[in-house]
Amino acid sequence: MPRPPEVLTLDRMTTPLGEGLLVTDAGGHLRAFDWTTHETRLTTLLRRQNPPADLVGGAAPAAARAELDAYFAGDLTALGRIAWRTGGTAFQRQVWTALCTIPAGETLTYKGLAERIGRPKAIRAVGLANGSNPVSIVVPCHRVIGSNGKLTGYGGGLDRKHWLLSHEGAAFVDK
């Protein structure tokens, strides 16, 4: 008999960058974070990376909301206190875990990230995994920049990436 779909809760919160979407599971883990302007992307990633799930409206755990609020208010260590869990492939999860080793205020190139996971020739695969990150900001894919120091793709948009890196005090080439 097939397992019933997992129930995931979708909450919305106001941020300096627009309305954020938080998806959490029954254990309180953040499973996805994105923007209302990218809601289709969020649901696509959830569907691709997880077993069947029902997405229902509700409140995210107060602790997750509080840590996101703290981050936006200037506590750059707050993201590290948010419990998260993802689906995805083993390689994607390896890349996402490595993203969490990039401290706030620092950036890393795609090549540097590939080297960090011991796969120096997998630069494009690292880029694809980075772009499939369902837990943006918390799993800080925004901290990955081009080899020339310029901002490159970000699922939430380059304006948001610019704001996030500026908020964190990171160095990058501005256009």
XYZ file of C-alpha atoms in Angstrom:
175
model
C 0.000 0.000 0.000
C 1.520 3.387 -0.980
C 2.457 5.848 1.717
C 0.176 8.845 2.037
C 1.685 12.122 0.826
C 3.749 14.084 3.311
C 2.052 17.253 4.524
C 4.157 20.396 4.147
C 3.072 23.772 5.504
C 3.341 26.961 3.448
C 3.653 30.249 5.320
C 4.320 33.757 4.055
C 6.388 36.487 5.674
C 7.286 40.063 4.909
C 10.983 40.704 4.258
C 12.942 43.721 3.028
C 13.103 41.936 -0.346
C 9.409 41.194 -0.746
C 7.120 38.503 0.527
C 8.935 35.284 1.375
C 7.499 31.776 1.197
C 8.474 29.317 3.940
C 7.720 25.633 3.565
C 8.178 23.459 6.640
C 7.567 19.819 7.475
C 5.904 18.223 10.489
C 9.270 18.106 12.281
C 9.684 21.881 11.963
C 12.463 21.689 9.348
C 12.535 24.352 6.687
C 12.129 22.508 3.386
C 11.987 25.512 1.063
C 12.312 29.280 1.063
C 11.630 31.470 -1.949
C 9.727 34.570 -2.960
C 6.102 34.956 -4.016
C 7.433 36.168 -7.360
C 8.968 32.695 -7.777
C 6.207 30.521 -6.303
C 6.056 28.301 -9.394
C 9.786 27.594 -9.093
C 9.323 26.710 -5.425
C 6.553 24.196 -6.109
C 8.491 22.709 -9.035
C 11.599 22.152 -6.886
C 9.536 20.628 -4.081
C 7.845 18.241 -6.502
C 11.137 17.192 -8.150
C 13.134 16.736 -4.967
C 10.675 15.153 -2.560
C 8.272 12.260 -2.352
C 4.659 13.193 -3.018
C 3.567 15.975 -0.680
C 0.489 18.035 0.006
C 1.189 21.738 0.478
C -1.237 23.358 2.918
C -1.398 26.882 4.286
C -0.384 27.385 7.909
C 2.171 28.893 10.221
C 5.870 28.082 10.089
C 7.560 27.416 13.424
C 8.043 30.669 15.336
C 11.748 29.917 15.745
C 12.354 29.777 11.970
C 10.478 33.034 11.417
C 12.349 34.696 14.289
C 15.747 33.658 12.896
C 14.878 34.950 9.421
C 13.698 38.230 10.953
C 16.927 38.407 12.965
C 18.996 37.868 9.801
C 17.205 40.652 7.960
C 17.657 42.887 11.023
C 21.434 42.356 10.894
C 22.213 39.166 12.864
C 24.157 37.418 10.101
C 24.649 34.293 12.227
C 20.899 33.675 12.518
C 20.613 31.587 9.346
C 22.867 28.921 10.835
C 20.324 28.325 13.590
C 17.521 27.322 11.223
C 16.944 23.580 10.917
C 16.534 22.600 7.263
C 16.127 19.402 5.305
C 16.038 18.776 1.575
C 15.403 16.061 -0.933
C 17.447 16.111 -4.107
C 20.290 13.880 -5.203
C 23.291 12.998 -3.072
C 25.411 15.351 -5.219
C 22.952 18.234 -4.801
C 22.852 17.736 -1.041
C 26.666 17.695 -0.973
C 26.752 21.043 -2.795
C 24.045 22.527 -0.542
C 25.892 21.415 2.577
C 29.105 22.964 1.226
C 27.260 26.246 0.595
C 26.651 26.447 4.343
C 30.418 26.550 4.909
C 30.690 29.937 3.177
C 30.545 32.468 6.020
C 28.348 35.542 5.811
C 30.349 38.385 4.324
C 32.360 36.072 2.097
C 31.849 34.763 -1.421
C 33.123 31.797 -3.364
C 33.288 31.077 -7.085
C 31.602 28.096 -8.698
C 35.092 26.695 -9.333
C 35.990 27.219 -5.676
C 32.823 25.436 -4.606
C 33.587 22.514 -6.937
C 37.069 22.283 -5.450
C 35.660 22.494 -1.918
C 33.606 19.338 -2.496
C 36.552 17.520 -4.096
C 35.122 17.678 -7.639
C 37.242 20.394 -9.309
C 36.018 19.591 -12.827
C 32.327 19.594 -11.886
C 31.921 23.358 -12.138
C 28.794 23.225 -14.321
C 27.208 20.481 -12.231
C 27.888 22.570 -9.124
C 26.229 25.520 -10.839
C 23.150 23.432 -11.666
C 22.934 22.101 -8.105
C 23.356 25.620 -6.757
C 20.475 26.759 -8.963
C 18.273 23.925 -7.694
C 18.678 24.883 -4.043
C 15.172 24.913 -2.553
C 16.196 26.650 0.685
C 17.544 29.942 -0.616
C 19.152 32.398 1.788
C 19.365 29.752 4.571
C 21.458 27.548 2.284
C 23.359 30.577 0.994
C 23.571 30.042 -2.749
C 23.655 33.838 -3.081
C 27.267 33.759 -1.847
C 28.477 32.082 -5.060
C 29.732 34.511 -7.694
C 31.464 34.359 -11.069
C 35.220 33.879 -11.401
C 35.501 37.562 -12.378
C 33.881 38.607 -9.082
C 30.609 39.604 -10.758
C 27.161 38.532 -9.722
C 25.829 35.638 -11.760
C 22.504 33.832 -11.771
C 20.313 33.771 -8.712
C 16.862 32.187 -8.660
C 15.465 35.099 -6.668
C 16.878 37.662 -9.111
C 20.165 39.545 -9.242
C 18.705 42.562 -7.411
C 17.994 40.341 -4.404
C 21.451 38.732 -4.631
C 22.995 42.209 -4.705
C 21.001 43.236 -1.631
C 21.862 40.055 0.295
C 25.598 40.312 -0.380
C 25.599 44.028 0.460
C 23.647 43.288 3.652
C 26.328 40.757 4.601
C 29.201 43.111 3.702
C 30.575 40.803 1.013
C 32.886 42.047 -1.712
C 31.825 41.605 -5.331
C 32.124 43.434 -8.622
C 29.060 45.596 -9.106
C 28.076 45.332 -12.776
